[in-house]
Every structure is written in structure tokens, then in C-alpha cells.
mmCIF file with all atom_site columns, C-alpha atoms in Angstrom:
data_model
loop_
_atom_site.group_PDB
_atom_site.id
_atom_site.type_symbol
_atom_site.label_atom_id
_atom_site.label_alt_id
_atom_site.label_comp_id
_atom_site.label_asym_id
_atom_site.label_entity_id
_atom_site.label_seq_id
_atom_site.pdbx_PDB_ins_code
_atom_site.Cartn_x
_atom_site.Cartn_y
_atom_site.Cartn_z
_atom_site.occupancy
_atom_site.B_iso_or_equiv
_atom_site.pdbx_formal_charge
_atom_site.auth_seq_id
_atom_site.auth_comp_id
_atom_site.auth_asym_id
_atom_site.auth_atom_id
_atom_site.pdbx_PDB_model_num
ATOM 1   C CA . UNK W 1 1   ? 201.308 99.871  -111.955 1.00 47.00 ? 8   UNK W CA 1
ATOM 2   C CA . UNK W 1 2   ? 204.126 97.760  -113.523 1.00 48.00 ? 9   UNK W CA 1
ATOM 3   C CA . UNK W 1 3   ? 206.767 98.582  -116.048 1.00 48.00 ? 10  UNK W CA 1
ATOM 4   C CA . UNK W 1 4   ? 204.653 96.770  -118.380 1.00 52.00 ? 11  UNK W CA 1
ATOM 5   C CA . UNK W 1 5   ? 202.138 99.821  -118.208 1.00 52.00 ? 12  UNK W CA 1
ATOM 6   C CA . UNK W 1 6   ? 204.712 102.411 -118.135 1.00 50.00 ? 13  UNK W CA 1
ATOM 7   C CA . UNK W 1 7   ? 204.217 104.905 -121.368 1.00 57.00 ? 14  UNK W CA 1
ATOM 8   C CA . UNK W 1 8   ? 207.361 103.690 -123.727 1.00 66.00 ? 15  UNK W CA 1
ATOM 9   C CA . UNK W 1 9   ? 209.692 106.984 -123.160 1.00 76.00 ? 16  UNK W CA 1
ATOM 10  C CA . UNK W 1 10  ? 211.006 108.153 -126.234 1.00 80.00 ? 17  UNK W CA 1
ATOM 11  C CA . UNK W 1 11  ? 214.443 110.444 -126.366 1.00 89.00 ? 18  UNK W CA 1
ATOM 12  C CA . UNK W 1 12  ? 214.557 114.323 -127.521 1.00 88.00 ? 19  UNK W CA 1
ATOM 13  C CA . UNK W 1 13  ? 217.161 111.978 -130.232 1.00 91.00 ? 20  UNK W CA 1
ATOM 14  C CA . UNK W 1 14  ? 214.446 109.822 -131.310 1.00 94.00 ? 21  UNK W CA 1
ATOM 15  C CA . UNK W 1 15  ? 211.672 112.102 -131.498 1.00 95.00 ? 22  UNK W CA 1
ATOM 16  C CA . UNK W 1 16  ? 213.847 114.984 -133.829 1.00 95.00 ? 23  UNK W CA 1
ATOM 17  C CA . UNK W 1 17  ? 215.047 112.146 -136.018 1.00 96.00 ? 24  UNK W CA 1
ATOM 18  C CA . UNK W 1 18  ? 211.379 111.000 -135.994 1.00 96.00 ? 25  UNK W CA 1
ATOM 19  C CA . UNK W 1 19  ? 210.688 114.418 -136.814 1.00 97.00 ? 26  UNK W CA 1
ATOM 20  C CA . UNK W 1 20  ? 213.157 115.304 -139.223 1.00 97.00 ? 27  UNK W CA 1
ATOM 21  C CA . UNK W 1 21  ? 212.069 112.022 -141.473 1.00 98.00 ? 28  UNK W CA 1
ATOM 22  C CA . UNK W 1 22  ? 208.312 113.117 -141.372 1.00 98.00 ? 29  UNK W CA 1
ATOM 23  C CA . UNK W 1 23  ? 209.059 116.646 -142.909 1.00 97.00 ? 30  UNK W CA 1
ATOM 24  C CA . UNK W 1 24  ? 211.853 115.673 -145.108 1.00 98.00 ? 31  UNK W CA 1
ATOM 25  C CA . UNK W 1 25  ? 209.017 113.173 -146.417 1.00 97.00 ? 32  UNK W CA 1
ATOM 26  C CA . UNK W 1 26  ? 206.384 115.432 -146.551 1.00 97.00 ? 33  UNK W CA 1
ATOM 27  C CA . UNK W 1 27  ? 207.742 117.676 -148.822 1.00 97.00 ? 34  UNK W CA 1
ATOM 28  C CA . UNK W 1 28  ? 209.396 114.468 -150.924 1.00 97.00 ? 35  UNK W CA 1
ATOM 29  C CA . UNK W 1 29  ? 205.744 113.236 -151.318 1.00 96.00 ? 36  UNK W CA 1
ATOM 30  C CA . UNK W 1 30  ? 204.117 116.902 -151.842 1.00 95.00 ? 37  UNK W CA 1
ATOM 31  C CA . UNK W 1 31  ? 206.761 117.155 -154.595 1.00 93.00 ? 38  UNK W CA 1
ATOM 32  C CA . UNK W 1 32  ? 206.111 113.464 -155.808 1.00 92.00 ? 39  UNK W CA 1
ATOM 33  C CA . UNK W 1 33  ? 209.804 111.977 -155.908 1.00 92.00 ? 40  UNK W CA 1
ATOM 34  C CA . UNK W 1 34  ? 209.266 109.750 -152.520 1.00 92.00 ? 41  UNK W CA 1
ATOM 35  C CA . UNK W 1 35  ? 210.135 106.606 -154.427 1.00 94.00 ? 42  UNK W CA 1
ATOM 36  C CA . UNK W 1 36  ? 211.854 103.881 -152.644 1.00 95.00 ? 43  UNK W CA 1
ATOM 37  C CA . UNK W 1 37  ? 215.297 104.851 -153.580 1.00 95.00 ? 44  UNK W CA 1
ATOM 38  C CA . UNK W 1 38  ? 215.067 108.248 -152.480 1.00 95.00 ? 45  UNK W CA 1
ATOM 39  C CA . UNK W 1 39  ? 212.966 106.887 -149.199 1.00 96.00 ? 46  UNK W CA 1
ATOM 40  C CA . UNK W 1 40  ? 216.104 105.182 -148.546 1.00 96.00 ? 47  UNK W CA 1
ATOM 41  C CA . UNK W 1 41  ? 218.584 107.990 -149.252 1.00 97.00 ? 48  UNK W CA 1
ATOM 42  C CA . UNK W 1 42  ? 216.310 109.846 -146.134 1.00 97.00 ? 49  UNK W CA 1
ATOM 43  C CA . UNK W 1 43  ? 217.010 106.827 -143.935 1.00 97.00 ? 50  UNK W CA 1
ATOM 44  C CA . UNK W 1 44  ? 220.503 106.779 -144.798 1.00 97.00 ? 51  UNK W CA 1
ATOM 45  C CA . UNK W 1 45  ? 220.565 110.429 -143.468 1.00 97.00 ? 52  UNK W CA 1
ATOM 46  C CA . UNK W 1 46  ? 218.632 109.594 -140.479 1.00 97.00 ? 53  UNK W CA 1
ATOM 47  C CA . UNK W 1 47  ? 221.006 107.108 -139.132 1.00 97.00 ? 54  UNK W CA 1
ATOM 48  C CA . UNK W 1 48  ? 224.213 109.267 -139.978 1.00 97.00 ? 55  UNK W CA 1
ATOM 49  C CA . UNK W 1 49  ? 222.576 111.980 -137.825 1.00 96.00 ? 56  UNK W CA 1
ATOM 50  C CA . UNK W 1 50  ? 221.747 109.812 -135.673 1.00 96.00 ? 57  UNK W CA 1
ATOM 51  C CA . UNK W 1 51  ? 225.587 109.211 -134.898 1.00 95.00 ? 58  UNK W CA 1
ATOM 52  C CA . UNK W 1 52  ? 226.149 112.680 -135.070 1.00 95.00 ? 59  UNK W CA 1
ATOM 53  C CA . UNK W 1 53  ? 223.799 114.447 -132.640 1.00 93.00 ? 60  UNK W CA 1
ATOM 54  C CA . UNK W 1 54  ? 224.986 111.516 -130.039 1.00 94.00 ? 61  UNK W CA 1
ATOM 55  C CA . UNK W 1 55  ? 228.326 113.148 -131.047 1.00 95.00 ? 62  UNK W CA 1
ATOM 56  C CA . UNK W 1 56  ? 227.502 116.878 -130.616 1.00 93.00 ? 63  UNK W CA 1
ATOM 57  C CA . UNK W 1 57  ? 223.745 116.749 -128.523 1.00 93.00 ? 64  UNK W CA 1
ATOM 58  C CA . UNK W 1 58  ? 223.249 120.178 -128.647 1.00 92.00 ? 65  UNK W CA 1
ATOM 59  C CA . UNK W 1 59  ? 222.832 119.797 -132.466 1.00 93.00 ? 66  UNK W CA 1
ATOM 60  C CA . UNK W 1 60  ? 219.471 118.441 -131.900 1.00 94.00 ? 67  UNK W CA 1
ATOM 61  C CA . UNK W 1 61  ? 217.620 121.024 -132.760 1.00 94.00 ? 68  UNK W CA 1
ATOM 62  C CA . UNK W 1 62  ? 219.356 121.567 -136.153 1.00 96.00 ? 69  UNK W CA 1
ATOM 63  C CA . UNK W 1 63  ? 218.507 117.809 -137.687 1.00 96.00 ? 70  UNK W CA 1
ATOM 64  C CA . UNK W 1 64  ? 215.307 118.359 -139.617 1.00 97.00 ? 71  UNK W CA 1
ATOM 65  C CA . UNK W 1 65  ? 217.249 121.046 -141.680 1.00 97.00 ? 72  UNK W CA 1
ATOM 66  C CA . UNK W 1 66  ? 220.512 119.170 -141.972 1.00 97.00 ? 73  UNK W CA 1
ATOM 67  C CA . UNK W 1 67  ? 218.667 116.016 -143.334 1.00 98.00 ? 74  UNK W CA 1
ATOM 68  C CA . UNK W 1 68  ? 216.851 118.407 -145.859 1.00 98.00 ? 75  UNK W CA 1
ATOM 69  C CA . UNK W 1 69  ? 219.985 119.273 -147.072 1.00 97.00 ? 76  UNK W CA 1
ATOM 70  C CA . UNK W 1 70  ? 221.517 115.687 -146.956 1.00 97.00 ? 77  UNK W CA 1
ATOM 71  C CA . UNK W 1 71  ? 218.424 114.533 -148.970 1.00 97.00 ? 78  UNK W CA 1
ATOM 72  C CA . UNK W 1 72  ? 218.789 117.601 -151.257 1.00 97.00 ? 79  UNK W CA 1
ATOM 73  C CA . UNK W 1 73  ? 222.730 117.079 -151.608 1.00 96.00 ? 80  UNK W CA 1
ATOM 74  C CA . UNK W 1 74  ? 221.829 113.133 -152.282 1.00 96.00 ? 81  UNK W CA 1
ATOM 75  C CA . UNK W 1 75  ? 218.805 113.954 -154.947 1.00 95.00 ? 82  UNK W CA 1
ATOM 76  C CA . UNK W 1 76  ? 221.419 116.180 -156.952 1.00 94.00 ? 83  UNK W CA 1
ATOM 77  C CA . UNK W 1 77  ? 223.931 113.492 -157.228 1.00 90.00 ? 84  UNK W CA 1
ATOM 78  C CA . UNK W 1 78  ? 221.614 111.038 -158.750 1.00 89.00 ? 85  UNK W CA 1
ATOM 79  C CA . UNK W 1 79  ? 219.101 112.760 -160.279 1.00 88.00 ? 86  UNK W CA 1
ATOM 80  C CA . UNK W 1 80  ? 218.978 116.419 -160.692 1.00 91.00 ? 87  UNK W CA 1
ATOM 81  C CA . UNK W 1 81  ? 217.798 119.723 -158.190 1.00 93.00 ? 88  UNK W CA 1
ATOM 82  C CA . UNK W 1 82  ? 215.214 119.322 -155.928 1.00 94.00 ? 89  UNK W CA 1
ATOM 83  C CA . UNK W 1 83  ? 212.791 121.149 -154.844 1.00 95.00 ? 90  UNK W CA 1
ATOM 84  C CA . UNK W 1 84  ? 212.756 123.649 -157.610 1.00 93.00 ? 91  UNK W CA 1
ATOM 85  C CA . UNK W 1 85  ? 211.752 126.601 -156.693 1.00 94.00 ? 92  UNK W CA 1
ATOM 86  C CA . UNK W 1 86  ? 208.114 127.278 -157.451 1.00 92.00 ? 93  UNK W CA 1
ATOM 87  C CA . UNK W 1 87  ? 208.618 131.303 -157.344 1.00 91.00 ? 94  UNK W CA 1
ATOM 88  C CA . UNK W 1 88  ? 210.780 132.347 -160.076 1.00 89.00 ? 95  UNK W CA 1
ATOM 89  C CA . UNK W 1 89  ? 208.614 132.134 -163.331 1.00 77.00 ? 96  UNK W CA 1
ATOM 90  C CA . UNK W 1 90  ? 211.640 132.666 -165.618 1.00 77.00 ? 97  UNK W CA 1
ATOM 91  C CA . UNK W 1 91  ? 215.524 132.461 -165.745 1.00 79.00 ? 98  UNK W CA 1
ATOM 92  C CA . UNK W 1 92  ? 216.984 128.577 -165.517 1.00 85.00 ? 99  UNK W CA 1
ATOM 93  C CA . UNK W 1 93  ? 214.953 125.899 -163.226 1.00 87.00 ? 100 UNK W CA 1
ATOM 94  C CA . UNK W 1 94  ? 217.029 126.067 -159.692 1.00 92.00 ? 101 UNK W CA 1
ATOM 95  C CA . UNK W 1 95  ? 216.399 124.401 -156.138 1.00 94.00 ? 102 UNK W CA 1
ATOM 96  C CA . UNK W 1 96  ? 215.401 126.207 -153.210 1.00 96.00 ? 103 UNK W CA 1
ATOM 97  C CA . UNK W 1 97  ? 218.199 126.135 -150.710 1.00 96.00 ? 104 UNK W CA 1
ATOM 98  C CA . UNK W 1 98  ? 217.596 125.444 -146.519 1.00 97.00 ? 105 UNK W CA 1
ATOM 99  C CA . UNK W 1 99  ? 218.114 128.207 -144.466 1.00 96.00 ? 106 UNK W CA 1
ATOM 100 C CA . UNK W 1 100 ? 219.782 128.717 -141.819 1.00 94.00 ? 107 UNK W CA 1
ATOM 101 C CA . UNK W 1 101 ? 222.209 125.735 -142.700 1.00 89.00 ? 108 UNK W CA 1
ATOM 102 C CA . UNK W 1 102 ? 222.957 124.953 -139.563 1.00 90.00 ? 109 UNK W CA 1
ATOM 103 C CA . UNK W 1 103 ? 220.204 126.309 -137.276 1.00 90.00 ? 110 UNK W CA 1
ATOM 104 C CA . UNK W 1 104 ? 215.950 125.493 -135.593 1.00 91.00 ? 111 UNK W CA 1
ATOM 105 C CA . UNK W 1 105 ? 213.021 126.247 -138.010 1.00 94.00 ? 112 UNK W CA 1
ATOM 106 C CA . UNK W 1 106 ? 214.632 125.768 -141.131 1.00 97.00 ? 113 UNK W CA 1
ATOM 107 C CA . UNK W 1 107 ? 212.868 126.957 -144.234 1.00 97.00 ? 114 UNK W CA 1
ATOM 108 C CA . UNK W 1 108 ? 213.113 126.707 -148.199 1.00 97.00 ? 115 UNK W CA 1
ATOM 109 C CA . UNK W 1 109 ? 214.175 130.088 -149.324 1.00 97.00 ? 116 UNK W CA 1
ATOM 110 C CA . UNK W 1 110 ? 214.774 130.860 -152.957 1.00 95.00 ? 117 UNK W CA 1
ATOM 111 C CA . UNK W 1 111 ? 218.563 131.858 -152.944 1.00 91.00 ? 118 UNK W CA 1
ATOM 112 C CA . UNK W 1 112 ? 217.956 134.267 -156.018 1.00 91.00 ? 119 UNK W CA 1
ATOM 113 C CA . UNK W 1 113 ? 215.324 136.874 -154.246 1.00 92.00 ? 120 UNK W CA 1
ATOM 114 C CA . UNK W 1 114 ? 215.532 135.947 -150.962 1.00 91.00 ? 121 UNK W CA 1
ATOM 115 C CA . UNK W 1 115 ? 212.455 134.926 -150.406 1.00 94.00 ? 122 UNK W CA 1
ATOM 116 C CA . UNK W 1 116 ? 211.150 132.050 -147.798 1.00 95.00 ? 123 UNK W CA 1
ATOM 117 C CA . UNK W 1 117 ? 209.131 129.784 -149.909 1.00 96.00 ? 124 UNK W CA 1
ATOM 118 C CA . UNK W 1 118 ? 207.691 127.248 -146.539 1.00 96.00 ? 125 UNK W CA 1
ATOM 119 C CA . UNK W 1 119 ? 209.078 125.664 -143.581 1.00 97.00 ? 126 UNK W CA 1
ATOM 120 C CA . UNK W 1 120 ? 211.076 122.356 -144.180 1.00 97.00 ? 127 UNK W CA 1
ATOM 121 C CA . UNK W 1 121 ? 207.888 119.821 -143.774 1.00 97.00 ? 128 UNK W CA 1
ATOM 122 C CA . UNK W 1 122 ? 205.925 122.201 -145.733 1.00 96.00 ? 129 UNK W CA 1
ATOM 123 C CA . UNK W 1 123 ? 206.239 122.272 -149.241 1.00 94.00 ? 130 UNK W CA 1
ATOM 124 C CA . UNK W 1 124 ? 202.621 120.992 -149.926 1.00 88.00 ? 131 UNK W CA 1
ATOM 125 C CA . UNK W 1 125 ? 201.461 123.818 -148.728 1.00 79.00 ? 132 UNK W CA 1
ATOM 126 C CA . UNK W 1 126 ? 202.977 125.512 -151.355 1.00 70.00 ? 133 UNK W CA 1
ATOM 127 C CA . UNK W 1 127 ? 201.315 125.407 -155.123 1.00 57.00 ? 134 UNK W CA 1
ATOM 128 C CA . UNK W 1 128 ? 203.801 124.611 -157.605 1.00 48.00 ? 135 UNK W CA 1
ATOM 129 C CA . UNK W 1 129 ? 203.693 127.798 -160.359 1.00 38.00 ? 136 UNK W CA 1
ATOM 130 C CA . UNK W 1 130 ? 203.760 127.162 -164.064 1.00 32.00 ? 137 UNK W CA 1
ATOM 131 C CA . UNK W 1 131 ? 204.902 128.746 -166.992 1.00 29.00 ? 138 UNK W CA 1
ATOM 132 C CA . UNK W 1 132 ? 203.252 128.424 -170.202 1.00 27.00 ? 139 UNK W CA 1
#
């Protein structure tokens, strides 16, 4: 077997960057604001944590959240809170915050009741509630 027929290895970098776009994405699209400007505001995360895992490696693990919150810190600059949090039926509109902040598995968790709403990537799987 040549190199040619090698499988392409890809770095523990590349794959949670990989990783961390996909759910940031998901839950962009399952919350339908993945337009091209805020597509780009993920990529512009992406690269900047890119720098800074090859700066501190053992931060791997912690990208998919921090990119959440870069997207989320990004979103509120431009445009408003996002992703609102779909379990409090009353009191002012406010975004679900990533928990841990700097930490694996990170989840949406409504601040106000402590609750975990879904795992970063996993918003869809969430129904939006309504009030009427």
C-alpha cells in the first residue's frame, strides 16, 4: 500500500473544531437564524479557536462550548439574544446561557431556574414553547 491509499489522518484539533461548527450549526439552523452572516460569525470563531487550543491543547475538549458562547456573544452584538429560552412561559424573553463556561459536554441551561434545556448541538430536539 502507498501513501496514496493511506486513510487522510485528521487531528483531535481538526475533528473538535469540526465538531464544534456542526453543533453550533445545528442548533443555529433548529432555531432558524443560520443565515450567511451569522454562518460566518461561526467560522470566525472556529479559526480564533483554532489559534487558541494550538495555544493551550488541553483546551480541546472545551471548544464546542466556547464557540457556543462566541456565536452567542457575536448574535447579541448584532442582533439581539439567542437562543431564547423555550422554558420560561412568562417574565421578559432571555437567552439560555452555556454551561459549564469553560468545561466537556456543555449544555443550554436556563440561568433563571436552573434548568438544562439540551446539549450544545441539540436544540432541535427541543420544541420551542409558546405563549398565547
Amino acid at each position: 500500500m502507498d501513501s496514496s491509499d493511506a486513510p487522510h489522518h485528521v487531528s483531535p484539533l481538526e475533528q473538535a473544531l469540526h465538531a464544534a461548527r456542526a453543533l453550533v450549526l445545528a442548533d443555529l439552523i433548529a432555531r432558524e437564524v443560520a443565515e450567511a452572516d451569522v454562518v460566518s460569525m461561526v467560522e470566525e470563531s472556529v479559526a480564533q479557536r483554532r489559534w487558541w487550543v494550538e495555544q493551550w491543547p488541553e483546551g480541546v475538549h472545551y471548544v464546542a462550548g466556547l464557540v457556543a458562547q462566541d456565536v452567542q456573544d457575536a448574535l447579541l452584538e448584532r442582533y439581539g439574544r439567542w437562543p431564547l429560552c423555550p422554558v420560561c412561559g412568562s417574565g421578559d424573553p432571555h437567552a439560555l446561557d452555556v454551561e459549564p463556561e469553560l468545561g466537556p459536554d456543555p449544555h443550554w441551561v436556563c440561568g433563571k431556574i436552573g434548568v438544562k434545556v439540551a446539549a450544545v448541538g441539540s436544540l432541535g430536539a427541543c420544541g420551542e414553547t409558546t405563549t398565547s
